[in-house]
Amino acid sequence: MNTEPTNPDSSAADFDRFYGVIPAGGVGTRLWPLSRAAAPKFLHDLTGSGSTLIRATYDRLRPLSGDRVMVVTGTLHRQAVRKQLPEISSENLVLELEPKDSAAAIGLAAAILFKRDPHIIMGSFAADQVIAPVDVFQDAVREAIHTAAQGFIVTIGIHPTHAATGFGYIRAGDPLEIAGAPSAHSVVEFVEKPSEEVARTYLKNGHYSWNAGMFVAPVDLMLKHLEANEPELYIGLMEIAEAWDTPKRREVVRRVWPTLPKIAIDYAVAEPAAAAGDVAMIPGIFNWDDVGDFAAIGRLNPAEENSDLTVMGEGARVYSENASGIVVSDTKRVIALIGIEDVVIVDTQDALLVTTKEHAQEVKKAVEHLKASGDTDVL
Amino acid sequence: MNTEPTNPDSSAADFDRFYGVIPAGGVGTRLWPLSRAAAPKFLHDLTGSGSTLIRATYDRLRPLSGDRVMVVTGTLHRQAVRKQLPEISSENLVLELEPKDSAAAIGLAAAILFKRDPHIIMGSFAADQVIAPVDVFQDAVREAIHTAAQGFIVTIGIHPTHAATGFGYIRAGDPLEIAGAPSAHSVVEFVEKPSEEVARTYLKNGHYSWNAGMFVAPVDLMLKHLEANEPELYIGLMEIAEAWDTPKRREVVRRVWPTLPKIAIDYAVAEPAAAAGDVAMIPGIFNWDDVGDFAAIGRLNPAEENSDLTVMGEGARVYSENASGIVVSDTKRVIALIGIEDVVIVDTQDALLVTTKEHAQEVKKAVEHLKASGDTDVL
């Protein structure tokens, strides 16, 4: 535990240091063929709210960060992200030439922000998660900012509702005594995706929460751990950051980015920082969903009254008789369903998926198979 | 029973009197969205043979009839039928201005042929049935021609393989002694589609066969019964037939056809003729399928070895994992099926059907619903 505050400002001033960061990567393979390389999960409205996931993420952060929001995404998505977030200036739209995993993406944001102002507290929140109620989330982030200001990398741990095997877990330690952050706890360790049996013991134990990859931290502390654990990555990122707000940006990015090692932020920063006692946790008691598969879309979009069928898609023309499940219609075609239960149908211009809620996780396999067989035009 | 031959010619000469008639009507609603108003069942290759059903019907008849084949179809299908059967002359392509049920369609063919030659024996075979082996069918038709030459309306009764409730039945009487037709029997009556319980008693009884609507009969005898039972229809058809091979055809058809009553050939001719003892039956011991629904398409198109999935459609791009059933692909879209059993998927440009083999019969309901809700663009 780091007991020495990195900044002597008052509690209210902590918020002035805050800068939102939205890593927008990941195709969302299990949501194929809706989500795909050219139109990843974060560019879809998967909740029927009228907002894409990235727009909703931005709108959740804005009351905390104002205009101070940075997005890190692939070059392929520049146009789409600009359209979704016209407020983002080009200095704050960080484009990855190629995917380099989360440590490079979040690390580059930290490095650029550090060069602008070493006192910044960054708050990194993935672009493709669904969170409600928003004010409960924002209260948790406020606690996280106060905690971060005391010299912690703060993660928001999601209260687990079932013995999930698809997420890593955070093991909380003792409560911390931090002004404005009554629910802050120390973090003992991050643990990797468990077996179902182990997950059940975590659930019973009560000290474990899901790792949703939400980090609120002083950028200097992030970089300190990155430098210690991944010096090569750190050096490359700092070189890019140095050039970022200068005319050399393009040249340096093109030269350095392709050389960077691929590693997840959890290994590069979070786990070693936890081992060093530098990580804290704020429990997130809001509803959270990473929309990992089409079964999640069913949960997030309940069927209309007197129906067991969730229908998504503007102008969808669905006729059903004794059918239940989810239909995602990305075309204006008529879709007729007769006598079929818990089905998942995703109808797009060039690809059709038919599966069941139970098999929703296996969609990834189909995508892998299509990739292997050369059907990449639809991926 | 009519024991007086209508023609004193020798047995071999019976074949010279034969004229094939192919009524090509009926959308095949249970095969929607593959089969539809603009592309009815008979215009599809539903067996993977490379031939449409109407072409296969023509090819089955041709060894018996030579060029003497008449087709009765809707005006909408003129181009498609000409393309399928370029051998058919325009005098032998009878176009219905609007559907008037089978008595008008088959009756008009009988009337036109009667005007050309009152000794003709017509053989009417629907354009959308699947029959194999072809030579066994042709042998049955040969027996039917000999029997018809002795003054009978002859139906070919399909040997029932299960207690079907979707067909009418033919109740056979005693064997007839007719040269060249050793299996000819008298017909006691036609019975309508039975309940399953009744169908089971028919199957046990052994004297019942399925009515597939195959009729071989002297045209004068057909017309005699039509005149007796449906005089209004008879008069109208004779007026059209009189004008058919003259320049007045178009005018008379346009004036008379819309006024004709709609009635099935079974009521207008077959049933009363059976009651009069004028109907005979040749047992059809070939395999017969009217391709009534997508389950039939599954039966007729077995899955490839080591697969439980039948895939139809040129250039189909289907990926499946633990899936069984039928996929009919009328587009070049990628179709991915994961963990779904006995499914029926029909993928066309503007409409998609997802159901199961078990519910294949209910497709008709979907079509009715779409009609009622104004989605007629896809019907």
PDB file of N, CA and C in Angstrom, chain B residues 37-75:
ATOM      1  N   ALA B  37     -45.435 -17.247 -55.339  1.00  0.00           N
ATOM      2  CA  ALA B  37     -46.288 -16.961 -56.491  1.00  0.00           C
ATOM      3  C   ALA B  37     -45.483 -16.851 -57.782  1.00  0.00           C
ATOM      4  N   ALA B  38     -44.372 -16.116 -57.727  1.00  0.00           N
ATOM      5  CA  ALA B  38     -43.613 -15.879 -58.958  1.00  0.00           C
ATOM      6  C   ALA B  38     -42.684 -17.036 -59.297  1.00  0.00           C
ATOM      7  N   ALA B  39     -42.473 -17.941 -58.357  1.00  0.00           N
ATOM      8  CA  ALA B  39     -41.558 -19.065 -58.602  1.00  0.00           C
ATOM      9  C   ALA B  39     -42.096 -20.298 -57.890  1.00  0.00           C
ATOM     10  N   PRO B  40     -43.220 -20.831 -58.405  1.00  0.00           N
ATOM     11  CA  PRO B  40     -43.873 -21.939 -57.700  1.00  0.00           C
ATOM     12  C   PRO B  40     -43.025 -23.211 -57.706  1.00  0.00           C
ATOM     13  N   LYS B  41     -43.497 -24.130 -56.896  1.00  0.00           N
ATOM     14  CA  LYS B  41     -42.780 -25.386 -56.648  1.00  0.00           C
ATOM     15  C   LYS B  41     -42.269 -26.044 -57.921  1.00  0.00           C
ATOM     16  N   PHE B  42     -43.142 -26.090 -58.959  1.00  0.00           N
ATOM     17  CA  PHE B  42     -42.773 -26.864 -60.151  1.00  0.00           C
ATOM     18  C   PHE B  42     -41.598 -26.266 -60.916  1.00  0.00           C
ATOM     19  N   LEU B  43     -41.238 -25.019 -60.607  1.00  0.00           N
ATOM     20  CA  LEU B  43     -40.099 -24.392 -61.290  1.00  0.00           C
ATOM     21  C   LEU B  43     -38.781 -24.589 -60.541  1.00  0.00           C
ATOM     22  N   HIS B  44     -38.816 -25.383 -59.470  1.00  0.00           N
ATOM     23  CA  HIS B  44     -37.597 -25.622 -58.692  1.00  0.00           C
ATOM     24  C   HIS B  44     -37.099 -27.052 -58.873  1.00  0.00           C
ATOM     25  N   ASP B  45     -35.804 -27.187 -58.748  1.00  0.00           N
ATOM     26  CA  ASP B  45     -35.186 -28.512 -58.670  1.00  0.00           C
ATOM     27  C   ASP B  45     -35.138 -28.885 -57.199  1.00  0.00           C
ATOM     28  N   LEU B  46     -36.074 -29.689 -56.765  1.00  0.00           N
ATOM     29  CA  LEU B  46     -36.160 -30.000 -55.330  1.00  0.00           C
ATOM     30  C   LEU B  46     -35.533 -31.346 -54.996  1.00  0.00           C
ATOM     31  N   THR B  47     -34.951 -31.997 -55.975  1.00  0.00           N
ATOM     32  CA  THR B  47     -34.373 -33.316 -55.729  1.00  0.00           C
ATOM     33  C   THR B  47     -32.875 -33.339 -55.975  1.00  0.00           C
ATOM     34  N   GLY B  48     -32.325 -32.205 -56.351  1.00  0.00           N
ATOM     35  CA  GLY B  48     -30.900 -32.177 -56.652  1.00  0.00           C
ATOM     36  C   GLY B  48     -30.547 -32.909 -57.931  1.00  0.00           C
ATOM     37  N   SER B  49     -31.543 -33.161 -58.789  1.00  0.00           N
ATOM     38  CA  SER B  49     -31.316 -33.921 -60.027  1.00  0.00           C
ATOM     39  C   SER B  49     -30.752 -33.051 -61.133  1.00  0.00           C
ATOM     40  N   GLY B  50     -30.861 -31.735 -60.969  1.00  0.00           N
ATOM     41  CA  GLY B  50     -30.475 -30.840 -62.056  1.00  0.00           C
ATOM     42  C   GLY B  50     -31.663 -30.444 -62.919  1.00  0.00           C
ATOM     43  N   SER B  51     -32.824 -31.086 -62.697  1.00  0.00           N
ATOM     44  CA  SER B  51     -34.037 -30.735 -63.448  1.00  0.00           C
ATOM     45  C   SER B  51     -35.064 -30.117 -62.524  1.00  0.00           C
ATOM     46  N   THR B  52     -35.793 -29.134 -63.035  1.00  0.00           N
ATOM     47  CA  THR B  52     -36.944 -28.653 -62.278  1.00  0.00           C
ATOM     48  C   THR B  52     -38.004 -29.753 -62.265  1.00  0.00           C
ATOM     49  N   LEU B  53     -38.950 -29.642 -61.351  1.00  0.00           N
ATOM     50  CA  LEU B  53     -39.982 -30.682 -61.279  1.00  0.00           C
ATOM     51  C   LEU B  53     -40.789 -30.746 -62.572  1.00  0.00           C
ATOM     52  N   ILE B  54     -41.087 -29.603 -63.201  1.00  0.00           N
ATOM     53  CA  ILE B  54     -41.895 -29.644 -64.425  1.00  0.00           C
ATOM     54  C   ILE B  54     -41.096 -30.286 -65.568  1.00  0.00           C
ATOM     55  N   ARG B  55     -39.819 -30.015 -65.610  1.00  0.00           N
ATOM     56  CA  ARG B  55     -38.989 -30.630 -66.665  1.00  0.00           C
ATOM     57  C   ARG B  55     -38.939 -32.151 -66.459  1.00  0.00           C
ATOM     58  N   ALA B  56     -38.794 -32.567 -65.210  1.00  0.00           N
ATOM     59  CA  ALA B  56     -38.750 -34.002 -64.925  1.00  0.00           C
ATOM     60  C   ALA B  56     -40.080 -34.656 -65.271  1.00  0.00           C
ATOM     61  N   THR B  57     -41.193 -33.939 -65.039  1.00  0.00           N
ATOM     62  CA  THR B  57     -42.514 -34.477 -65.373  1.00  0.00           C
ATOM     63  C   THR B  57     -42.628 -34.673 -66.888  1.00  0.00           C
ATOM     64  N   TYR B  58     -42.184 -33.673 -67.613  1.00  0.00           N
ATOM     65  CA  TYR B  58     -42.210 -33.749 -69.080  1.00  0.00           C
ATOM     66  C   TYR B  58     -41.348 -34.911 -69.575  1.00  0.00           C
ATOM     67  N   ASP B  59     -40.152 -35.023 -69.009  1.00  0.00           N
ATOM     68  CA  ASP B  59     -39.233 -36.081 -69.451  1.00  0.00           C
ATOM     69  C   ASP B  59     -39.775 -37.475 -69.142  1.00  0.00           C
ATOM     70  N   ARG B  60     -40.579 -37.582 -68.088  1.00  0.00           N
ATOM     71  CA  ARG B  60     -41.197 -38.877 -67.761  1.00  0.00           C
ATOM     72  C   ARG B  60     -42.269 -39.247 -68.761  1.00  0.00           C
ATOM     73  N   LEU B  61     -42.984 -38.221 -69.261  1.00  0.00           N
ATOM     74  CA  LEU B  61     -44.119 -38.475 -70.166  1.00  0.00           C
ATOM     75  C   LEU B  61     -43.679 -38.684 -71.606  1.00  0.00           C
ATOM     76  N   ARG B  62     -42.626 -38.027 -71.994  1.00  0.00           N
ATOM     77  CA  ARG B  62     -42.232 -37.971 -73.396  1.00  0.00           C
ATOM     78  C   ARG B  62     -42.047 -39.344 -74.054  1.00  0.00           C
ATOM     79  N   PRO B  63     -41.464 -40.314 -73.372  1.00  0.00           N
ATOM     80  CA  PRO B  63     -41.349 -41.644 -74.003  1.00  0.00           C
ATOM     81  C   PRO B  63     -42.714 -42.264 -74.306  1.00  0.00           C
ATOM     82  N   LEU B  64     -43.752 -41.803 -73.634  1.00  0.00           N
ATOM     83  CA  LEU B  64     -45.109 -42.327 -73.858  1.00  0.00           C
ATOM     84  C   LEU B  64     -45.868 -41.473 -74.873  1.00  0.00           C
ATOM     85  N   SER B  65     -45.635 -40.191 -74.843  1.00  0.00           N
ATOM     86  CA  SER B  65     -46.472 -39.263 -75.610  1.00  0.00           C
ATOM     87  C   SER B  65     -45.769 -38.679 -76.831  1.00  0.00           C
ATOM     88  N   GLY B  66     -44.456 -38.797 -76.892  1.00  0.00           N
ATOM     89  CA  GLY B  66     -43.736 -38.051 -77.930  1.00  0.00           C
ATOM     90  C   GLY B  66     -43.970 -36.565 -77.731  1.00  0.00           C
ATOM     91  N   ASP B  67     -44.169 -35.862 -78.827  1.00  0.00           N
ATOM     92  CA  ASP B  67     -44.362 -34.407 -78.738  1.00  0.00           C
ATOM     93  C   ASP B  67     -45.761 -34.026 -78.278  1.00  0.00           C
ATOM     94  N   ARG B  68     -46.607 -35.002 -78.109  1.00  0.00           N
ATOM     95  CA  ARG B  68     -48.008 -34.712 -77.795  1.00  0.00           C
ATOM     96  C   ARG B  68     -48.158 -34.433 -76.302  1.00  0.00           C
ATOM     97  N   VAL B  69     -47.731 -33.246 -75.882  1.00  0.00           N
ATOM     98  CA  VAL B  69     -47.832 -32.847 -74.478  1.00  0.00           C
ATOM     99  C   VAL B  69     -48.396 -31.435 -74.412  1.00  0.00           C
ATOM    100  N   MET B  70     -49.390 -31.255 -73.570  1.00  0.00           N
ATOM    101  CA  MET B  70     -50.010 -29.944 -73.352  1.00  0.00           C
ATOM    102  C   MET B  70     -49.742 -29.526 -71.907  1.00  0.00           C
ATOM    103  N   VAL B  71     -49.424 -28.244 -71.710  1.00  0.00           N
ATOM    104  CA  VAL B  71     -49.205 -27.735 -70.351  1.00  0.00           C
ATOM    105  C   VAL B  71     -50.267 -26.684 -70.046  1.00  0.00           C
ATOM    106  N   VAL B  72     -50.847 -26.756 -68.872  1.00  0.00           N
ATOM    107  CA  VAL B  72     -51.812 -25.743 -68.438  1.00  0.00           C
ATOM    108  C   VAL B  72     -51.209 -25.022 -67.235  1.00  0.00           C
ATOM    109  N   THR B  73     -51.000 -23.723 -67.378  1.00  0.00           N
ATOM    110  CA  THR B  73     -50.378 -22.991 -66.262  1.00  0.00           C
ATOM    111  C   THR B  73     -50.895 -21.555 -66.238  1.00  0.00           C
ATOM    112  N   GLY B  74     -50.444 -20.785 -65.248  1.00  0.00           N
ATOM    113  CA  GLY B  74     -50.879 -19.391 -65.132  1.00  0.00           C
ATOM    114  C   GLY B  74     -50.119 -18.500 -66.096  1.00  0.00           C
ATOM    115  N   THR B  75     -50.722 -17.427 -66.512  1.00  0.00           N
ATOM    116  CA  THR B  75     -50.074 -16.509 -67.454  1.00  0.00           C
ATOM    117  C   THR B  75     -48.730 -16.018 -66.914  1.00  0.00           C
TER     118      THR B  75
END
